[in-house]
Short mmCIF file of C-alpha atoms in Angstrom, two decimals:
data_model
loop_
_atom_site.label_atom_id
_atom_site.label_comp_id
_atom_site.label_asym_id
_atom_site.label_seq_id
_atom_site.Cartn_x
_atom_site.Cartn_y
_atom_site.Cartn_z
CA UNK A 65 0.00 0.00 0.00
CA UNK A 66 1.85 3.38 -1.11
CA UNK A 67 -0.68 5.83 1.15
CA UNK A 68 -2.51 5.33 3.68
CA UNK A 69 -5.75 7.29 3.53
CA UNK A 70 -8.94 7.31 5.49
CA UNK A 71 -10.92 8.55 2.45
CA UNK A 72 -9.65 6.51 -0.13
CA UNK A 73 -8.26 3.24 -0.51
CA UNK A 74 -5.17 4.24 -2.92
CA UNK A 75 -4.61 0.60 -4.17
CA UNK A 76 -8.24 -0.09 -5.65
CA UNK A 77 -9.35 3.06 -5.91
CA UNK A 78 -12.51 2.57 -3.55
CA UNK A 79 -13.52 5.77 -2.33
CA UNK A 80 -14.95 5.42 1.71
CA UNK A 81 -18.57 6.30 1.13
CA UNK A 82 -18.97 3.36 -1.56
CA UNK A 83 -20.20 -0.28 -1.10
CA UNK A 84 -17.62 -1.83 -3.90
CA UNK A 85 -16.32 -0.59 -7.04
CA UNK A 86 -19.11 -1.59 -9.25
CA UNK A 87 -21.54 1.14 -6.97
CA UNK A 88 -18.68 3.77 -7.28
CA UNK A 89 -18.29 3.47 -10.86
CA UNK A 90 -22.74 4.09 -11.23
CA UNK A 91 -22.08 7.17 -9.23
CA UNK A 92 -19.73 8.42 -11.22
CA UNK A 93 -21.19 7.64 -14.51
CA UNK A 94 -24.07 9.14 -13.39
CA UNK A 95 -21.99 12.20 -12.15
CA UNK A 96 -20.74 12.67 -15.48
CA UNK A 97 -23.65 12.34 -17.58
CA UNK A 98 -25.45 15.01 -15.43
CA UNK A 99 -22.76 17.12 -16.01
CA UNK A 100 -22.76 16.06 -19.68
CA UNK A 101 -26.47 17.43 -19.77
CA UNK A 102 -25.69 21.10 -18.59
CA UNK A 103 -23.02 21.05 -21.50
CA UNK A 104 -25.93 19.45 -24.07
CA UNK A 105 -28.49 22.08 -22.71
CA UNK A 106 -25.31 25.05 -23.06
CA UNK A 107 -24.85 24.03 -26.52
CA UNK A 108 -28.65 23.40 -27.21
CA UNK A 109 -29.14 27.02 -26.22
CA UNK A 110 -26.50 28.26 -29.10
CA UNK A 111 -27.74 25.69 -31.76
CA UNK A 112 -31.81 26.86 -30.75
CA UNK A 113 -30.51 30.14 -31.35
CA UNK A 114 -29.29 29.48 -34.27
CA UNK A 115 -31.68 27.95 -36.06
CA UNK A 116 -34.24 30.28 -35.04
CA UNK A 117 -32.13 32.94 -36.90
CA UNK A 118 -31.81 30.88 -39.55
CA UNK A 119 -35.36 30.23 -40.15
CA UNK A 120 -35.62 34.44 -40.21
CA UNK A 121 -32.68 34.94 -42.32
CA UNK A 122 -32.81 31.92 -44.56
CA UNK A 123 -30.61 33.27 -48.02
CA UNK A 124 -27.94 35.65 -45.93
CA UNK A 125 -27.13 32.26 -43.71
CA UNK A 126 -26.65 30.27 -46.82
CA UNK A 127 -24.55 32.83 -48.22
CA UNK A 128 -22.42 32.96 -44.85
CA UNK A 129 -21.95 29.72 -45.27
CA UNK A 130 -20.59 30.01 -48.85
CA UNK A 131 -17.46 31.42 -46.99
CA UNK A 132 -16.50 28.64 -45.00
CA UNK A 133 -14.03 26.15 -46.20
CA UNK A 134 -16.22 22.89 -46.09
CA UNK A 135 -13.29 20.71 -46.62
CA UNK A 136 -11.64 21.95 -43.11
CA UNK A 137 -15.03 21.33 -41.27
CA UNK A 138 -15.29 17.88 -43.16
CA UNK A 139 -11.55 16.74 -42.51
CA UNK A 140 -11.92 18.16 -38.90
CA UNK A 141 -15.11 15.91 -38.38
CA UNK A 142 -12.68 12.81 -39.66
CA UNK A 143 -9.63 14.00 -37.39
CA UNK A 144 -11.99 13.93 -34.27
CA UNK A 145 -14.09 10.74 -35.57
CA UNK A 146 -10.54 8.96 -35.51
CA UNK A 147 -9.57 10.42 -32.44
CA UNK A 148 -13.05 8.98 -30.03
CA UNK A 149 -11.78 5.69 -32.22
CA UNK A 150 -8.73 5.92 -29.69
CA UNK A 151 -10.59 7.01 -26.73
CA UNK A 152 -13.06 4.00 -27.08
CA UNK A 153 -9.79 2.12 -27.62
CA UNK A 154 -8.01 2.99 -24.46
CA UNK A 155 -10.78 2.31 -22.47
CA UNK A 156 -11.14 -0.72 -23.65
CA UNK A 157 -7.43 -1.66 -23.13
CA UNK A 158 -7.61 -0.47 -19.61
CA UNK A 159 -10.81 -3.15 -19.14
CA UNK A 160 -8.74 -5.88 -20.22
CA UNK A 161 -5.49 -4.67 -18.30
CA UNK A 162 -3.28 -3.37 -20.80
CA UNK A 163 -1.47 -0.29 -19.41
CA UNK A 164 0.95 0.27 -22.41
CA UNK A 165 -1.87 0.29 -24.82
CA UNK A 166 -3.92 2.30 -22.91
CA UNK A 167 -1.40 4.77 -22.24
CA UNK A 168 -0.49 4.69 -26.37
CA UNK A 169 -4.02 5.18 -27.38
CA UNK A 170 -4.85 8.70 -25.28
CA UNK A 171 -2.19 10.17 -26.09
CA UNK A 172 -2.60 9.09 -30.12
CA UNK A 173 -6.23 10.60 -29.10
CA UNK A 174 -4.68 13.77 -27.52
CA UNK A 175 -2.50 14.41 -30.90
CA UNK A 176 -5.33 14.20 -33.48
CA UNK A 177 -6.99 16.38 -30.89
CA UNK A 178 -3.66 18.65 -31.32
CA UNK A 179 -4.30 18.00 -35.20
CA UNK A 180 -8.02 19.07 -35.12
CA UNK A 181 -7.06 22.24 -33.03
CA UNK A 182 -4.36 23.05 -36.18
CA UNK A 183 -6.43 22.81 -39.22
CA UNK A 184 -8.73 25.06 -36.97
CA UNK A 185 -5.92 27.37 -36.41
CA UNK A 186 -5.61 27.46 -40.16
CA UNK A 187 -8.98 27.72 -40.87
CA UNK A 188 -9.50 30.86 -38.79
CA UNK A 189 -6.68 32.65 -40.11
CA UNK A 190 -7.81 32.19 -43.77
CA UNK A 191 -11.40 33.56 -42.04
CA UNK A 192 -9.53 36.82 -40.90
CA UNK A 193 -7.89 37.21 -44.12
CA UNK A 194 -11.08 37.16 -46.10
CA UNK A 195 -12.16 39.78 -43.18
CA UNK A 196 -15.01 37.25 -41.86
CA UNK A 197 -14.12 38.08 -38.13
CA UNK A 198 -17.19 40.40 -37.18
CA UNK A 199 -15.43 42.33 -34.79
CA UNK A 200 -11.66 43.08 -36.92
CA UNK A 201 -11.36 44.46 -40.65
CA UNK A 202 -14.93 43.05 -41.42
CA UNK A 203 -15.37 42.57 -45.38
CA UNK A 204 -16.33 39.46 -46.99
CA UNK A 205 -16.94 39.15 -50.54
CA UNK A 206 -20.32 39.43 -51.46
CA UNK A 207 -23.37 40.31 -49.57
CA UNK A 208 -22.22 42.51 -46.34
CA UNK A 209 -25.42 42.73 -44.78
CA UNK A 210 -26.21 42.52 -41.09
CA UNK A 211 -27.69 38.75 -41.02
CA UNK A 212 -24.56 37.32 -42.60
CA UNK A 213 -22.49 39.30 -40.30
CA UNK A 214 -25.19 37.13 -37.45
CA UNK A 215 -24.15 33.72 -39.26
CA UNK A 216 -20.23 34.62 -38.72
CA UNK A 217 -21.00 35.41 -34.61
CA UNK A 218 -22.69 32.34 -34.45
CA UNK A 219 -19.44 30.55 -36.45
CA UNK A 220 -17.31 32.08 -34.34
CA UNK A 221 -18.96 31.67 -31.09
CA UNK A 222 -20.04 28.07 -31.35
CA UNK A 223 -16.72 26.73 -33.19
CA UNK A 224 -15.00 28.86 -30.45
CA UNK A 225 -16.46 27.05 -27.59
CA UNK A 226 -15.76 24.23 -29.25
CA UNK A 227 -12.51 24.52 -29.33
CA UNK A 228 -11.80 25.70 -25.81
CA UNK A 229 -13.28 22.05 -24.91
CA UNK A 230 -11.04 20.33 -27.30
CA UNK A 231 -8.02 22.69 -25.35
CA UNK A 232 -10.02 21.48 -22.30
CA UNK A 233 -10.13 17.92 -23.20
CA UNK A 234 -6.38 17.34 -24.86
CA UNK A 235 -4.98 18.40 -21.10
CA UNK A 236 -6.96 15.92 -19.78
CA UNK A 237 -6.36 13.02 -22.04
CA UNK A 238 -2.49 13.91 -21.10
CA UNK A 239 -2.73 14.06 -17.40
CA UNK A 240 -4.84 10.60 -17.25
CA UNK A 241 -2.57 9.37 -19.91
CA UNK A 242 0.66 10.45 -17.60
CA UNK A 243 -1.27 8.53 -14.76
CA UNK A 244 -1.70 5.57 -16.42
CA UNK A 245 1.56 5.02 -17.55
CA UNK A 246 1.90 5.35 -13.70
CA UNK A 247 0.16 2.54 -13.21
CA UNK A 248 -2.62 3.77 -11.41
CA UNK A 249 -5.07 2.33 -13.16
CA UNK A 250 -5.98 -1.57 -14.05
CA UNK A 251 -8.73 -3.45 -15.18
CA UNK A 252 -11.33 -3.37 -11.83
CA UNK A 253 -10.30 0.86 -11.04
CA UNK A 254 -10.33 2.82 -14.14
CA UNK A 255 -12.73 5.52 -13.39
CA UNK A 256 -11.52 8.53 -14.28
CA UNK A 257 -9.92 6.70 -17.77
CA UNK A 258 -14.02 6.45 -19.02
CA UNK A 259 -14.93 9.65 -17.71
CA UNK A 260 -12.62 11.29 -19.90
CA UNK A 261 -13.71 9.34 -22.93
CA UNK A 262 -17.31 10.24 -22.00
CA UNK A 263 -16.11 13.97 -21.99
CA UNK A 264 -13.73 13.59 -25.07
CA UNK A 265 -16.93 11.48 -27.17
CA UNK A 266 -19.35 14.47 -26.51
CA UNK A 267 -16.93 16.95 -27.56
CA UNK A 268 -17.30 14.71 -30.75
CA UNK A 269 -20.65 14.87 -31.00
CA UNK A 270 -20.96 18.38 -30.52
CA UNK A 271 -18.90 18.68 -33.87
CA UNK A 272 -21.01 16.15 -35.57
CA UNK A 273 -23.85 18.23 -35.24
CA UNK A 274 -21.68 21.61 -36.14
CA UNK A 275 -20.84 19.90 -39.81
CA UNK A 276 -24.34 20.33 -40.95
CA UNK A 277 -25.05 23.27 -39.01
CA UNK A 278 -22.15 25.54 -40.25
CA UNK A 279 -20.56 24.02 -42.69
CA UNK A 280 -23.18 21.65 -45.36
CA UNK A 281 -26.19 24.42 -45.47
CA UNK A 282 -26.09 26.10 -49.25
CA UNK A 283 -25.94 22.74 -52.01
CA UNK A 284 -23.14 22.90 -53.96
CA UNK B 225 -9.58 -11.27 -19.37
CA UNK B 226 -9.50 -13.65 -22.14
CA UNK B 227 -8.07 -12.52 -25.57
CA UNK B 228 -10.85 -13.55 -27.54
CA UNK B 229 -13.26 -10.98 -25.93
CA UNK B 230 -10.54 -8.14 -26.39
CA UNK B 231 -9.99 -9.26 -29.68
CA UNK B 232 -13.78 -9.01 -30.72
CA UNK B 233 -14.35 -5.66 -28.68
CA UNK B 234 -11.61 -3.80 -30.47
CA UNK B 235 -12.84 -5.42 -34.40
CA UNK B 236 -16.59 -3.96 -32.92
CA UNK B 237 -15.38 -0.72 -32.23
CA UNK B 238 -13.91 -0.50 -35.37
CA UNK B 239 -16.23 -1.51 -37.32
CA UNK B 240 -18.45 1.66 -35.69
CA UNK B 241 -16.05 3.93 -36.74
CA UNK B 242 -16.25 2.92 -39.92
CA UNK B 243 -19.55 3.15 -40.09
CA UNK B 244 -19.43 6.54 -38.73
CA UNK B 245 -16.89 7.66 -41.50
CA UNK B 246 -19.23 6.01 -44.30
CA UNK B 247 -21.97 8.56 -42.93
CA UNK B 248 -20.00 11.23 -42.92
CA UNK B 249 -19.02 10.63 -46.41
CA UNK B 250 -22.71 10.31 -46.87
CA UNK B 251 -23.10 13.57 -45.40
CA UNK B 252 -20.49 15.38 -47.35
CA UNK B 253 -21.89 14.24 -50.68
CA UNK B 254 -25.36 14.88 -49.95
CA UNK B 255 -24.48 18.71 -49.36
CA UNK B 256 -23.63 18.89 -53.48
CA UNK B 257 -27.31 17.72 -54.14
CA UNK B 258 -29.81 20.44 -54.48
CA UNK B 259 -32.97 19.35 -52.45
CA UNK B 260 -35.29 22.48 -53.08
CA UNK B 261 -34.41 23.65 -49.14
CA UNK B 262 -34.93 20.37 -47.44
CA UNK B 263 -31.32 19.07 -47.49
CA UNK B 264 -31.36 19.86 -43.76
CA UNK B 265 -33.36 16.81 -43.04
CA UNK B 266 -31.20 14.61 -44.44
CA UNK B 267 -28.18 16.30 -43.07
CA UNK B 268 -29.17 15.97 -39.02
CA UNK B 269 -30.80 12.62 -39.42
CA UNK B 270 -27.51 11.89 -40.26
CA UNK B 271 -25.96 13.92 -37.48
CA UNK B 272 -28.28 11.93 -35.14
CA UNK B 273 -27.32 8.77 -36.36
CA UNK B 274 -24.14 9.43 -36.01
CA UNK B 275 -24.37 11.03 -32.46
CA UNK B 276 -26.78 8.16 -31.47
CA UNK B 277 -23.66 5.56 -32.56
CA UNK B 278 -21.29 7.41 -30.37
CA UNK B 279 -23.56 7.61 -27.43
CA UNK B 280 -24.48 3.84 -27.78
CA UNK B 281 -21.06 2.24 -28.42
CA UNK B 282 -18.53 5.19 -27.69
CA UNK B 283 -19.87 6.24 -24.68
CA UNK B 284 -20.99 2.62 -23.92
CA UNK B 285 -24.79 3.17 -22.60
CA UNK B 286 -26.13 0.59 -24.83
CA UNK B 287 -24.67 -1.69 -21.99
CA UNK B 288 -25.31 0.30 -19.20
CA UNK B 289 -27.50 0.35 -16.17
CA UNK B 290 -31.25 1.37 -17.00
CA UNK B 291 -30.72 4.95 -14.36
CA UNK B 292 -27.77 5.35 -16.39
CA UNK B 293 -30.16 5.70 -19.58
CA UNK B 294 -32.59 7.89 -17.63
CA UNK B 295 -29.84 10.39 -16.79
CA UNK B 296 -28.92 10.62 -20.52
CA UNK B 297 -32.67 10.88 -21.74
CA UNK B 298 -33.09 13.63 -19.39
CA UNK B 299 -30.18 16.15 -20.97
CA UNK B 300 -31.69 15.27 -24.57
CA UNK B 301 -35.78 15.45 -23.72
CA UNK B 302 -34.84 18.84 -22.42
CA UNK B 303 -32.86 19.77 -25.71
CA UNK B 304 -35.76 18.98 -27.48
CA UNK B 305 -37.89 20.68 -25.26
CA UNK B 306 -35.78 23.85 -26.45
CA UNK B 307 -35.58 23.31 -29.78
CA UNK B 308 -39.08 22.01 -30.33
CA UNK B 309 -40.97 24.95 -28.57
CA UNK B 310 -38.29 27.45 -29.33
CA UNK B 311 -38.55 26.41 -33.47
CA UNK B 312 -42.34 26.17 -33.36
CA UNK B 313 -42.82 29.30 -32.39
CA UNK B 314 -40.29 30.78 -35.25
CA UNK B 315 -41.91 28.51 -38.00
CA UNK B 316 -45.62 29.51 -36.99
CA UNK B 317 -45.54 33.42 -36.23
CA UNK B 318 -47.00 33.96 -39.70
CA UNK B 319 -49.36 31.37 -39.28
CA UNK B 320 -52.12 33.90 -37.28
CA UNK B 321 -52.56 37.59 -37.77
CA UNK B 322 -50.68 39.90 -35.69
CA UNK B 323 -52.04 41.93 -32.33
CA UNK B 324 -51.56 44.96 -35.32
CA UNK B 325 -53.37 43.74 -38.07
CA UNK B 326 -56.40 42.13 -35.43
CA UNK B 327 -56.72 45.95 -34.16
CA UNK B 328 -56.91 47.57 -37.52
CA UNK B 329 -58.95 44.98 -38.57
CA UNK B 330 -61.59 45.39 -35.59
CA UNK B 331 -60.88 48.96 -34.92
CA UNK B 332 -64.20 50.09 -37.08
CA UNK B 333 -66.69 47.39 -35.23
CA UNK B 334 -64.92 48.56 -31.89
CA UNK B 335 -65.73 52.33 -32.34
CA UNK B 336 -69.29 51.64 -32.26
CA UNK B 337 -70.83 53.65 -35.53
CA UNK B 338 -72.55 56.59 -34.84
CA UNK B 339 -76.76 56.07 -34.70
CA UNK B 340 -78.19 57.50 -38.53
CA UNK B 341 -80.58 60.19 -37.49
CA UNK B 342 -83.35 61.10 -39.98
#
């Protein structure tokens, strides 16, 4: 036993105010997804938004649209695809006891999160060349009007939210990678290994639904 | 753990990302067809199918406990709660004539007409 600890029995991970580890790992699930519902309800609130904008201002959103580079947002939506691929992966590893593979698989996870981030970075500053940033040398081709300048907040805002989580998330995949190359974790206490996929997977699906939203609105 | 079960849970989680990337290739290629304004239908039921795959396998609830499931309903009934309501309203405000238009319309019967006197 490295620590001895009232609260927390360091060498299966069995937290004081739990039956067994099968109890502790409902609560935290449960923990997780609760917290996982204030971020689906924070992003609900930006993709209600705007679609109800949308609905008003059907042509200028299309032609806000027309600015993006759809390839980015489709190769992005691979890159993170790939990357909960890993996620899944590690966990899974971790279940059957494999450290070394675990370990190998977040951080492969954390580096196409580091990839996703970089086409992003890319991305935006091709945006502020074109002068799509609403609030810096705002001119892009075409229609100027208000509503399109509405569409680019909304780009900005939601993809930039995004990508503080994926910042958020590529920390964390470190840290718990850096933990389980430790050795902390095996295949009855892995905890804090699936919360972190459940995190990194929802981050995934918030850019699933941003594809369609941003990205695949005008045909052609 | 035996290495047959590993083996067969890594081939099934590949197999759902490749799935996964065969909708989003969907996806892509639908947004070159014109659809007359509907090609957002086609392009979030794909989006849900996709997120529904990730929930399900991903995120593993399709084996989890049935409390587990309620907790996840809950964030998504409310979303839809949101969107539903919120996109209603949007989509139906030109459905019934405005508090304007109702006034002008009435404002005649409303100012009852002066008696004819003879």
């Amino acid at each position: 036993m490295r620590v001895k600890n009232t609260a927390i029995e360091w060498e299966t991970g069995l937290a004081q105010q739990f039956d067994d580890l099968p109890q502790q790992h409902e609560a935290a699930t449960l923990g997780m997804w609760v917290f996982l519902a204030t971020e689906i309800l924070m992003f609900g609130g930006l993709f209600t938004a705007f679609t109800a904008y949308r609905a008003t201002y059907p042509h200028a959103f299309e032609v806000g649209s027309e600015h993006l580079y759809r390839w980015i947002g489709v190769g992005n939506t691979a890159v993170l695809l790939l990357s909960s691929l890993f996620v899944a992966l590690a966990v899974h590893a971790i279940k059957h006891g494999d450290n070394r593979a675990c370990t190998r698989d977040l951080v492969v996870a954390a580096a196409l999160g580091v990839v996703f981030l970089g086409l992003k970075s890319i991305e935006y500053t091709l945006d502020i060349r074109e002068g799509l940033l609403p609030w810096y040398h705002f001119h892009p081709e075409g229609a100027n009007d208000a509503a399109t300048k509405l569409f680019l907040v909304f780009y900005w805002f939601m993809t930039g939210l995004h990508a503080v989580h994926v910042t958020i998330g590529i920390v964390l995949l470190l840290f718990f990678a850096a933990l389980c190359r430790r050795g902390e974790y095996d295949t009855e206490w892995h905890n804090p290994i699936e919360m972190v996929g459940l995190y990194w997977h929802f981050v995934d699906i918030v850019w699933i639904f941003l594809l369609p939203t941003l990205y695949l609105i005008k045909p052609g | 753990m035996n290495a047959v079960s590993a083996q067969s849970g890594r081939r099934s989680l590949l197999l759902i990302f490749w799935a996964l990337m065969a909708l989003l290739a969907l996806t892509t290629g639908l947004a070159y067809v014109p659809m007359g304004g509907y090609e957002v239908i086609p392009a979030y039921l794909i989006a849900v199918v996709k997120a529904a795959l990730v929930v399900l396998f991903f995120m593993e609830v399709k084996a989890a406990s049935r409390l587990t499931w309620v907790f996840v309903g809950a964030g998504f009934v409310w979303l839809a709660m949101l969107m539903l309501l919120t996109v209603g309203d949007y989509l139906t405000r030109g459905w019934t004539p405005s508090a304007e238009e109702l006034t002008q319309h009435n404002a005649p019967r409303m100012a009852a007409p002066a008696p004819e006197e003879h």
